[in-house]
XYZ file of C-alpha atoms in Angstrom:
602
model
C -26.456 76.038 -57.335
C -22.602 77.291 -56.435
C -22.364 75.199 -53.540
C -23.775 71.969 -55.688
C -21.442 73.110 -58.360
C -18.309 73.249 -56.170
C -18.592 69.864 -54.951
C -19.588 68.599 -58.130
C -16.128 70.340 -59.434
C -14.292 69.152 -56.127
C -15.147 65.266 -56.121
C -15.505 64.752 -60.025
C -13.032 62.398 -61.168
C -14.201 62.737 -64.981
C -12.599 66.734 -64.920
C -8.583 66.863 -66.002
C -9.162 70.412 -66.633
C -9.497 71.342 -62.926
C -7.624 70.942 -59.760
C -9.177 70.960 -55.818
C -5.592 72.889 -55.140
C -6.971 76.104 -57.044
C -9.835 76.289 -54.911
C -9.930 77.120 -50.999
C -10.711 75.071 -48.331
C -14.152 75.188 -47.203
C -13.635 76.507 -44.032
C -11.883 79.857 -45.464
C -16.144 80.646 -46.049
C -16.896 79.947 -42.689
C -18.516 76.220 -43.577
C -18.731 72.766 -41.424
C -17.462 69.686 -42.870
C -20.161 68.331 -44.939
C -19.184 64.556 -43.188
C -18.787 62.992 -39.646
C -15.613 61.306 -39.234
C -15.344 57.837 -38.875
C -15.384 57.305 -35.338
C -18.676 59.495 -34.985
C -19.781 57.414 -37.471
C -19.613 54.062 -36.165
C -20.177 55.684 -32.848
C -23.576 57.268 -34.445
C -24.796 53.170 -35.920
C -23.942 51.615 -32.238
C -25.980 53.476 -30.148
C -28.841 53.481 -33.254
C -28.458 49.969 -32.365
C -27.783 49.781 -28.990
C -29.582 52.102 -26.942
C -33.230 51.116 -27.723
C -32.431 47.432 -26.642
C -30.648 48.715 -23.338
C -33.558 51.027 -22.408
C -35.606 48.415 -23.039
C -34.183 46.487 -20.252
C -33.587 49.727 -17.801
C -34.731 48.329 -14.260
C -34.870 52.299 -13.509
C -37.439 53.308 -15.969
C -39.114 50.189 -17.168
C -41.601 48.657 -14.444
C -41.962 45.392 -16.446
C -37.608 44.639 -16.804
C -37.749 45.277 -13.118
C -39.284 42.491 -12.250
C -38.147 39.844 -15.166
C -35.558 37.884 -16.466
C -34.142 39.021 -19.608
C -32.392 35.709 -20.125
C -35.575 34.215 -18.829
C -37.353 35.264 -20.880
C -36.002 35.765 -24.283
C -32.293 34.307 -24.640
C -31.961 35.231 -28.110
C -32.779 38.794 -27.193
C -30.110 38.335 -23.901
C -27.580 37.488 -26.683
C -28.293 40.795 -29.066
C -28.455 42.404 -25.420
C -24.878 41.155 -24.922
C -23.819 41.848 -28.448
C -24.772 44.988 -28.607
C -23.112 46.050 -25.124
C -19.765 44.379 -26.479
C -19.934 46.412 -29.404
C -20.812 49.655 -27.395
C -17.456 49.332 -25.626
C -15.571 48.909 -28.772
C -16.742 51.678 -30.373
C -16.218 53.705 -26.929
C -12.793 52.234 -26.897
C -12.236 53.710 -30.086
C -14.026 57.300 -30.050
C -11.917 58.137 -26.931
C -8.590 58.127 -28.901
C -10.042 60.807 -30.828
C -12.586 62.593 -28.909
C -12.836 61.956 -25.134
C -15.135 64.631 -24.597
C -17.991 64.435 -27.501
C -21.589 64.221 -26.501
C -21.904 60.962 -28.070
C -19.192 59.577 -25.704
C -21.399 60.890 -22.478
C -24.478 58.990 -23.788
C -22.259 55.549 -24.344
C -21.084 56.158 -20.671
C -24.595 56.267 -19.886
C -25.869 53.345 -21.754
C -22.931 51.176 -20.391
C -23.646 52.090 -16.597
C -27.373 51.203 -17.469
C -26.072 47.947 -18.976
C -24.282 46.699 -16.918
C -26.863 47.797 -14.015
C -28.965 45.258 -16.071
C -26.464 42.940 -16.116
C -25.305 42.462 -12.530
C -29.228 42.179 -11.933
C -29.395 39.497 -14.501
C -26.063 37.595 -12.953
C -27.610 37.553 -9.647
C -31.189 36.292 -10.869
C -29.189 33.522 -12.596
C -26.878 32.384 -9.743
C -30.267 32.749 -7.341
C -32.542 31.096 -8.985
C -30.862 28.346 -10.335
C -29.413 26.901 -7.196
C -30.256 23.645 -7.565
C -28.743 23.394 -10.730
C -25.996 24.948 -10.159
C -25.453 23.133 -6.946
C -21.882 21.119 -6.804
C -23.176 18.073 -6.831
C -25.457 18.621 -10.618
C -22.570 20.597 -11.489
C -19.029 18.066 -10.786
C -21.510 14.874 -12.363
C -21.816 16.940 -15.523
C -19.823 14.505 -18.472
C -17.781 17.404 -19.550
C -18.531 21.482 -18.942
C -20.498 22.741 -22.520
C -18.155 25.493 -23.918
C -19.786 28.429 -25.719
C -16.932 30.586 -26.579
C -17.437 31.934 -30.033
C -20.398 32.781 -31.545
C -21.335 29.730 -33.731
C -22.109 27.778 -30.210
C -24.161 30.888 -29.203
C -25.720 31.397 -32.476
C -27.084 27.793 -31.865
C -28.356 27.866 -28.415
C -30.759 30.747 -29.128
C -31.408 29.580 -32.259
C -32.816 26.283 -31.493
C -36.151 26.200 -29.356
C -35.358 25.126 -25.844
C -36.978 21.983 -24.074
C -37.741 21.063 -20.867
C -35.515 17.962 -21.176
C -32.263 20.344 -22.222
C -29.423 20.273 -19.419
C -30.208 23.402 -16.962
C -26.964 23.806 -15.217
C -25.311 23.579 -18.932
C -28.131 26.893 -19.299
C -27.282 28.466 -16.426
C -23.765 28.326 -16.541
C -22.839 29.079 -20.381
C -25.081 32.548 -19.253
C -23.322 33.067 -16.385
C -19.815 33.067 -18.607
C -21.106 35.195 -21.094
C -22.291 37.902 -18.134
C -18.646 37.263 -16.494
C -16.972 37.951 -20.228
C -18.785 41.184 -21.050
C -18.869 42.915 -17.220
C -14.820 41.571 -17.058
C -14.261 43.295 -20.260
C -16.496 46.285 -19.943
C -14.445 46.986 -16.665
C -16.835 45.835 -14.163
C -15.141 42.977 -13.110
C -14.966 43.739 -9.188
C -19.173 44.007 -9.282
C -19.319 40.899 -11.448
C -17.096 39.142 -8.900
C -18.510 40.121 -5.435
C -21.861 38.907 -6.484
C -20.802 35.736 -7.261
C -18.291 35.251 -4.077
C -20.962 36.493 -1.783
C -23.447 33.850 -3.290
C -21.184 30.826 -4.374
C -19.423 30.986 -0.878
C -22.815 30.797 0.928
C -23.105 27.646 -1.085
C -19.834 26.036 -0.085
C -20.327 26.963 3.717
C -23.970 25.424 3.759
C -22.434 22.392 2.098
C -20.019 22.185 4.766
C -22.785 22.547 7.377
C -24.788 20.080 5.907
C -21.668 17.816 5.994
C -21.585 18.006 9.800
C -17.871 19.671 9.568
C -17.380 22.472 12.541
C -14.503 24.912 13.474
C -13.069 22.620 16.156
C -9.871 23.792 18.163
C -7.397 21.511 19.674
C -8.692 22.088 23.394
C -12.286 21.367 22.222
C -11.093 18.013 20.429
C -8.817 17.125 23.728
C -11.980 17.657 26.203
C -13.742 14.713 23.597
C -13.996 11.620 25.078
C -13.440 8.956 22.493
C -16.772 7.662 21.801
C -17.811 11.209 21.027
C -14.386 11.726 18.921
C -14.940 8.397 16.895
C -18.616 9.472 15.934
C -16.629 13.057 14.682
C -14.399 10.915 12.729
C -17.141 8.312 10.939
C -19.096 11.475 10.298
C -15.511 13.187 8.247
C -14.936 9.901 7.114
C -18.130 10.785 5.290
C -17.721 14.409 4.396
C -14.532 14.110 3.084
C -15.396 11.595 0.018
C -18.508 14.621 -0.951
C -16.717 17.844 0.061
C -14.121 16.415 -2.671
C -15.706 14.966 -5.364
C -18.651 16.916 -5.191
C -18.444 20.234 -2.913
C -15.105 21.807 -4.166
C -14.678 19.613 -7.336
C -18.217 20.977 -8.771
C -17.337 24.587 -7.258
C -13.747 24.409 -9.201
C -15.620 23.249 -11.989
C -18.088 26.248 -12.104
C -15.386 28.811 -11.538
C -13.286 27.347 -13.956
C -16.259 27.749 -16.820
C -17.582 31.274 -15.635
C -14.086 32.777 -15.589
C -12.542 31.169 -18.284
C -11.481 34.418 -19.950
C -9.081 35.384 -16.684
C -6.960 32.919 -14.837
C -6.347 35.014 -12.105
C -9.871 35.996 -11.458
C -11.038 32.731 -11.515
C -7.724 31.709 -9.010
C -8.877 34.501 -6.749
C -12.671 33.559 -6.899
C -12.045 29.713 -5.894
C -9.456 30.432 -3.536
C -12.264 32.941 -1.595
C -14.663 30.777 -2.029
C -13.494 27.498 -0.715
C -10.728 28.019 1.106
C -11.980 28.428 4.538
C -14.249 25.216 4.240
C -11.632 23.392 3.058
C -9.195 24.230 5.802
C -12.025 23.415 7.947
C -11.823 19.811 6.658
C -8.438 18.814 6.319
C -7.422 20.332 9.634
C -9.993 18.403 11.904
C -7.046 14.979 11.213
C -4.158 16.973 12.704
C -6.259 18.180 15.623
C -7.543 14.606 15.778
C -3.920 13.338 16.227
C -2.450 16.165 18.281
C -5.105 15.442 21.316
C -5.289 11.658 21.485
C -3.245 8.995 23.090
C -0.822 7.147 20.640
C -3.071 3.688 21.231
C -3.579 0.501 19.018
C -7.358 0.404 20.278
C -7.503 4.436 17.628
C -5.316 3.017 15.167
C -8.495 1.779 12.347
C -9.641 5.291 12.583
C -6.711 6.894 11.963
C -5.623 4.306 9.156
C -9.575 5.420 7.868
C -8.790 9.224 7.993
C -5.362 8.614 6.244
C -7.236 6.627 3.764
C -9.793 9.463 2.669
C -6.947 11.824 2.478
C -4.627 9.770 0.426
C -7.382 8.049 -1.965
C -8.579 11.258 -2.691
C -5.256 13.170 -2.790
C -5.277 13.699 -7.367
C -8.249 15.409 -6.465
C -6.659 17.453 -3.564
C -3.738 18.397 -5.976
C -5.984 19.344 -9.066
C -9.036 21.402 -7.442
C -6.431 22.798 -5.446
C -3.547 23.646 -8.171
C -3.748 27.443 -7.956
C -1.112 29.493 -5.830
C -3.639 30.924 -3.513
C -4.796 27.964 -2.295
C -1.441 25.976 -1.658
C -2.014 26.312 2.250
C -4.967 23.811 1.449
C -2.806 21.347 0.006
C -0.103 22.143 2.670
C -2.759 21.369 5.561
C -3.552 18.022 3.722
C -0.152 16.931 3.477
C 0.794 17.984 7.379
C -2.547 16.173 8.232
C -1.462 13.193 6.368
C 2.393 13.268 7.807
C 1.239 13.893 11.178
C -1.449 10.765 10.812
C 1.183 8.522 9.425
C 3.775 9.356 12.718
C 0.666 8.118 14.731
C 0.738 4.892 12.608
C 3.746 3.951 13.404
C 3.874 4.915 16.881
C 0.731 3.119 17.820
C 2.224 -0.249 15.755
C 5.339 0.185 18.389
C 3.096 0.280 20.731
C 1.227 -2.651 19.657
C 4.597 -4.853 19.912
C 5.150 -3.688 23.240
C 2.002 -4.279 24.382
C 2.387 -7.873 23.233
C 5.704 -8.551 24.415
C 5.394 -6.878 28.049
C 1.848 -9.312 28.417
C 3.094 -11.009 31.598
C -0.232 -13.660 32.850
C 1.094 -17.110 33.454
C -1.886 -19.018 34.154
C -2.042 -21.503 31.601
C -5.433 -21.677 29.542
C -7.783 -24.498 30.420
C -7.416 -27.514 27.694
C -4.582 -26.663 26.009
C -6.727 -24.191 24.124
C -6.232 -21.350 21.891
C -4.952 -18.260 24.331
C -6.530 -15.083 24.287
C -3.514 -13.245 23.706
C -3.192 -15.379 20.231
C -6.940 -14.068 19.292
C -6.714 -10.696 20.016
C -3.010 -10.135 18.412
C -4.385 -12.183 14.889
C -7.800 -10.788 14.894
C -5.693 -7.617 15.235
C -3.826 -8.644 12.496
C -5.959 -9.251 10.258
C -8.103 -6.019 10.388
C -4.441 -4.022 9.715
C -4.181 -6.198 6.897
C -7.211 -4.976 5.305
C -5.021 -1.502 5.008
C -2.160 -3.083 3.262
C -1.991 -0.800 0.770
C -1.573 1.873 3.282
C 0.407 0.589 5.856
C 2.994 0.160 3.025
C 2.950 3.141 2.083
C 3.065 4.492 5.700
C 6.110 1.816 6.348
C 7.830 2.120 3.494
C 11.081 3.896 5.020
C 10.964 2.437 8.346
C 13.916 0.153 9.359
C 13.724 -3.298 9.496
C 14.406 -5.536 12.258
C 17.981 -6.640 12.469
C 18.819 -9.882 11.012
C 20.316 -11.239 13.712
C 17.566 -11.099 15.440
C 15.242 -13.027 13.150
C 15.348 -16.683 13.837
C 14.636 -18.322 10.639
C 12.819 -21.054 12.358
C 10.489 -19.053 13.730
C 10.590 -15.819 11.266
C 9.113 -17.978 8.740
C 10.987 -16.979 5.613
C 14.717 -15.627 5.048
C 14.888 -12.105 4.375
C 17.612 -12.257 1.624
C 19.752 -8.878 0.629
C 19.192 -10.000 -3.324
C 15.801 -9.730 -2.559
C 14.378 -8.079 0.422
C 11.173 -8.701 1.822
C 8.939 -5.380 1.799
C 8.741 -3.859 4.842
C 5.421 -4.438 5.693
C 6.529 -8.229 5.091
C 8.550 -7.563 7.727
C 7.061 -5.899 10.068
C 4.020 -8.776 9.774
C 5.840 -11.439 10.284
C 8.006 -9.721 13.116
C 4.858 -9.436 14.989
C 3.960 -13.015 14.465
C 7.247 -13.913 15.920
C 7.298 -12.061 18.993
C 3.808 -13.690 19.715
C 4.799 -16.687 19.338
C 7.996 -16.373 21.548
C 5.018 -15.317 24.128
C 3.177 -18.661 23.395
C 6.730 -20.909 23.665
C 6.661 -19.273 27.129
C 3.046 -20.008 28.047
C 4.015 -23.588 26.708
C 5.744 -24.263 29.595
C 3.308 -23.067 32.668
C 1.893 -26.951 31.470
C 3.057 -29.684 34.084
C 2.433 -32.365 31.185
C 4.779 -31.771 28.636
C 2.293 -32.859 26.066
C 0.002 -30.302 27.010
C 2.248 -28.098 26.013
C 2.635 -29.295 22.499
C -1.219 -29.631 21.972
C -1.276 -25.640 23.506
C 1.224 -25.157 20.435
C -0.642 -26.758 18.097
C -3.770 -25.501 18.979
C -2.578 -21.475 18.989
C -0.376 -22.318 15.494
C -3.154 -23.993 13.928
C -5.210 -20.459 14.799
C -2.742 -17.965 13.482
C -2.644 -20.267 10.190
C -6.169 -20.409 9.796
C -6.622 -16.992 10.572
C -4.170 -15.674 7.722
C -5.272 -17.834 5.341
C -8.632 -16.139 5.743
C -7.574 -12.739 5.339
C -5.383 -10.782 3.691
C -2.588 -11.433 5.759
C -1.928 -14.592 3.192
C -0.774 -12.114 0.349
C 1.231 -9.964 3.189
C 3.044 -13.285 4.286
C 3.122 -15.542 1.434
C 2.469 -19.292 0.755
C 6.529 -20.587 2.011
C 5.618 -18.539 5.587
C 1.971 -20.622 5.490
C 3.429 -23.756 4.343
C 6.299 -23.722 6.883
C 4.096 -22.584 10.190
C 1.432 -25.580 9.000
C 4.367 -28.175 9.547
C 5.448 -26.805 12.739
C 2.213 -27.440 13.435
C 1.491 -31.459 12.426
C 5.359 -31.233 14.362
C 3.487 -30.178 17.927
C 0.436 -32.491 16.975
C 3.066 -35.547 16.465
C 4.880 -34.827 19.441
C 1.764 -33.851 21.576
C 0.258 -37.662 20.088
C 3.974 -39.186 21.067
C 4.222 -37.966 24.712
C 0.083 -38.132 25.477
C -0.394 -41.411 23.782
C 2.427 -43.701 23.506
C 2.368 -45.362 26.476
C -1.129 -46.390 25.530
C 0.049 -47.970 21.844
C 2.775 -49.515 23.399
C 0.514 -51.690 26.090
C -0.613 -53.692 23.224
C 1.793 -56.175 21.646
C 3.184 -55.332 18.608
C 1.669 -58.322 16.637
C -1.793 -58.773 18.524
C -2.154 -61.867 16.591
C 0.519 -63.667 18.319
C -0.676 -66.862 20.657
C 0.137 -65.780 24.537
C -0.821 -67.766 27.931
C -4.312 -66.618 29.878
C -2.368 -64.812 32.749
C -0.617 -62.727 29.419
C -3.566 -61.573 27.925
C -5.563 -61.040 31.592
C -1.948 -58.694 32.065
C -2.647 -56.902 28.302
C -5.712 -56.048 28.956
C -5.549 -54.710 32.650
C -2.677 -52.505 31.766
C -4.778 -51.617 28.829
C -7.879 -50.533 30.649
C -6.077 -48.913 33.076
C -3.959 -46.697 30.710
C -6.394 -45.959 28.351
C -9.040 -45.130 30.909
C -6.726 -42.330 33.065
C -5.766 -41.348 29.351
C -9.340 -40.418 27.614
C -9.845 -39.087 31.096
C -6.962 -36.687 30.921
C -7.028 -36.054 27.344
C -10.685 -35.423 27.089
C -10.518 -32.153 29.489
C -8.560 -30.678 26.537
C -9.786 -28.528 23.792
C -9.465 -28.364 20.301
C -11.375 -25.884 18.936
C -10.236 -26.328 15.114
C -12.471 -29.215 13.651
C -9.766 -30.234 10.837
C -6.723 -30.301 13.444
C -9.060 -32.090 16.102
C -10.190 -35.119 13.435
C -6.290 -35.358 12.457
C -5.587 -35.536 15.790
C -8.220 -38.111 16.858
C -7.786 -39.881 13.344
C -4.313 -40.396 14.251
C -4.387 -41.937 17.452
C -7.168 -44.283 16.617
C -4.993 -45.907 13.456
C -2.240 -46.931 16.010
C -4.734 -47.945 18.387
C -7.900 -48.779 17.882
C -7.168 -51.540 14.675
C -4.555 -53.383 17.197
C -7.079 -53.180 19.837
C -9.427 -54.827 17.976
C -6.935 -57.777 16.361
C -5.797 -58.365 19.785
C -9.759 -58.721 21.377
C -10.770 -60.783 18.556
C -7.694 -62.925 18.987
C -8.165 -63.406 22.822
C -11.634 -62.524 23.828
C -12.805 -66.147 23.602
C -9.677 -67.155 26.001
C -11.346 -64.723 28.577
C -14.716 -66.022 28.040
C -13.890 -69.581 28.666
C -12.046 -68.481 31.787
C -14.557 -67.856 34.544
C -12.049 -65.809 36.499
C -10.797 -63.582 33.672
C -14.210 -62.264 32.430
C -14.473 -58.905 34.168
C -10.832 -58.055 32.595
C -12.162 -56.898 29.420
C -13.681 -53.172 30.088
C -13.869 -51.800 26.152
C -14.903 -53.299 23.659
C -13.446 -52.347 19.834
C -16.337 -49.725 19.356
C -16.065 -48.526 22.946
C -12.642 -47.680 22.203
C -13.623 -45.577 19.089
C -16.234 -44.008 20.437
C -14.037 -42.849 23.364
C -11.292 -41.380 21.106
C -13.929 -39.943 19.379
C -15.188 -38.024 22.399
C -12.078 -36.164 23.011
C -11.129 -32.444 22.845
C -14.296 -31.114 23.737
C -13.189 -30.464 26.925
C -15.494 -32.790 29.175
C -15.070 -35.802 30.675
């Protein structure tokens, strides 16, 4: 009764009569404080909270949460699990700024160790067992990575009953995050990360395995013969497209979402992770290039491996953006630099080649040279990297303009607008072949050989670029120009190999002339035109457009005159007795023997 008076006196606020200063303190009678302070109190209603779910899941003293899942299981109890944890280091946060050594603080110490026991468990289960979703490849061709940061998203994914069709690795990883967030910010940050290094990092080395990519050296790669080095090259032609877009893109990706709450644990986690395999990949073009022989025969494959660098180079700069992993991007670049040197080096090499090609035995026919195939078909396989090769060109210097005959350079390379330098360098190489085929020209003891060899090789190198995509490298003026030079050769070659046959008829075959006359037109006829389709008929003309032009040609100048003239005089030489056997063609023989030509038999 005093003690339920005194408080009754001490807390009433109804009494004016009395003030709490006129009595003593409670402690002058030897009496505890009748209430827990705050922090005991909120320290008290976590762990009423708290410790019956974490014991729950105790691998030490429960057999059953030893051997399952609690996110498995029950995710809306792995939420309260991870609520209640969260809250326990609050409150711990708090009691220790007033009473660092209560009882109450031991048994939150406890609880937490036991927690996040649970909890490192739980993250390695997770990362384990769901491999295959969480491998790159399920995780980079996600649409976008679910976010569950606050705790309406979270609310809603244990909330709503799960079904089979629901996105796993979406699962996986917002469980994974929420782990990494409440370990990170509990303090066990370095346990939360080596798990996941010593598991995601087996990942990205099996991927890079199963991707064929090895630890070469530069003596290994120089003891390669080629064969064997061009099968290592299709085979990182390959890798290189996955290990980007899906290997270290989906690993980035992963890291990025579990660590989202620290930028430099997730920098230091990637950079662990991948940065061995991915020096692995981008060194193998450097080694490549430092142990093979500068030759146009390697050039595709090193255009290829430029290619899969610099189409996928965004990527390179944005999985690879963080600090620690600059020496990646630094290995890319040097492997790019170092494969663009060998580009142009092996293109110098290509117009040497060309210009120090030395046979002079001219080719049977009149026909298209060898030399002429091998440089176009060249050609026109480097023009399939145009987009490349200009960038790869770009600052080289152009030929000097002195030394690019406009006659045979194709186009004029004006200051006020300047041809791009692969233009340039294109049409440079055209030139310098055909100086080489001028010079072949004139192994040919008939002159009109040689302008049907001209024709013949022109006609190839037109045909050939406007079949590839050497016509939108060299233009329609450079096409246009080269196609006259050749109908030029085929006139000339038509002037100098036939003219001596169009002039033995009389220019109006109509015209009344004695016997002995015609018996003289048509001797010197048959006789010319004979050793002619004899000669002629040995050569070759491969093109079927240029070869009916050709053939069309001469058989307007001759064959309708031919034919006027026989019809004229025939019956002169059938009356005569003596001049019978002159005639040897008639009109249709005479087409059907230009017809027979350039096929190269008699």
């Amino acid at each position: 009764m005093p003690r339920k008076w005194i408080r009754n006196l001490c807390f009433s606020t109804k009494s004016s009569s009395f003030s709490t200063s006129h009595f003593p303190s409670p402690s002058r009678f030897g009496l505890s404080p009748s209430r827990p302070s705050f922090s005991e109190s909120v320290m008290d209603k976590t762990l009423e909270m708290a410790e019956p779910m974490i014991m729950k899941w105790n691998p030490e003293s429960n057999t059953l949460a030893n051997v399952t899942s609690l996110f498995h299981e029950n995710r809306k109890e792995a939420w309260d699990f991870i609520k209640y944890v969260n809250n326990l280091h609050k409150a711990m946060h708090f009691s220790v700024t007033e009473n660092s050594n209560s009882e109450q603080l031991v048994r939150c110490q406890m609880l937490m160790q036991i927690a996040m026991k649970r909890l490192e468990k739980e993250f390695y289960q997770i990362l384990s067992m769901n491999r295959a979703h969480l491998d790159p490849e399920s995780v980079s061709t996600r649409s976008s990575t679910s976010d569950y940061d606050d705790e309406e998203d979270n609310d809603k994914i244990v909330n709503e009953s799960l079904s089979e069709v629901e996105d796993a690795s979406s699962i996986a990883m917002a469980d994974l995050k929420l782990i990494a967030e409440c370990m990170i910010s509990s303090g066990y940050a370095k346990e939360c990360l080596k798990i996941y290094k010593i598991i995601r990092k087996s990942i990205v080395d099996e991927g890079i395995y199963r991707l064929g990519l090895e630890k070469f050296s530069a003596s290994h790669i120089h003891k390669m013969n080629w064969d064997v080095l061009e099968l290592r090259i299709k085979n990182w032609l390959n890798a290189v497209k996955v290990a980007v877009k899906t290997l270290f893109n989906g690993e980035r990706i992963l890291c990025d979402h579990v660590f989202a709450s620290s930028d430099s644990i997730r920098e230091s986690c990637f950079s662990e992770i991948s940065k061995e395999g991915a020096m692995i990949l981008f060194r193998f073009p450097e080694n490549v290039i430092k142990n093979s022989k500068k030759s146009p025969d390697k050039l595709f494959r090193v255009l290829d491996m430029y290619t899969g660098i610099s189409d996928h180079w965004p990527e390179i700069d944005s999985i690879f953006s963080f600090d620690s992993t600059a020496s990646v991007k630094s290995q890319a670049l040097t492997s790019l630099v170092r494969l663009g040197e060998y580009v142009r080096t092996a293109l110098n090499e290509f117009e040497s080649t060309t210009q120090k090609y030395s046979s002079k035995s001219p080719v049977a026919g009149a026909g298209i040279h060898h030399l002429t195939i091998d440089v176009m078909n060249y050609m026109s396989i480097l023009a399939d990297y145009s987009n490349i090769l200009s960038d790869i060109l770009a600052d080289t210097t152009p030929p000097e303009k002195h030394s690019l005959p406009a006659s045979l350079f194709g186009f004029s390379d004006a200051e006020e607008s300047p041809a791009p330098a692969i233009t340039l360098k294109f049409a440079w190489f055209i030139l310098v072949l055909l100086c080489k085929l001028n010079g072949k020209a004139e192994h040919y003891k008939d002159i009109s050989f040689s302008y049907l060899f001209l024709a013949n090789n022109l006609q190839y190198i037109v045909v050939r670029t406007s079949t590839s995509n050497l016509k939108y490298l060299l233009g329609y003026e450079w096409l246009s120009k080269l196609d006259s030079k050749v109908e030029l050769f085929s006139s000339n070659y038509e002037r100098l190999g036939w003219s001596h046959v169009i002039n033995s008829l009389p220019k109006n075959p109509t015209l009344r002339i004695s016997p002995e006359q015609v018996k003289k037109v048509f001797i010197n006829f048959n006789s010319l035109f004979d050793q002619a389709c004899r000669k002629h008929s040995l050569c070759i003309v491969a093109d079927s457009k240029l070869s009916d032009d050709i053939k069309a040609s001469i058989k307007r100048k001759i064959a309708p005159a031919y034919r006027e003239f026989y019809n004229v005089h025939s019956t002169t030489v059938r009356n005569n007795r003596n001049l019978r056997y002159v005639i040897k063609f008639a009109p249709e023989d005479v087409e059907h023997h230009l017809s027979d030509l350039f096929f190269g038999t008699v």
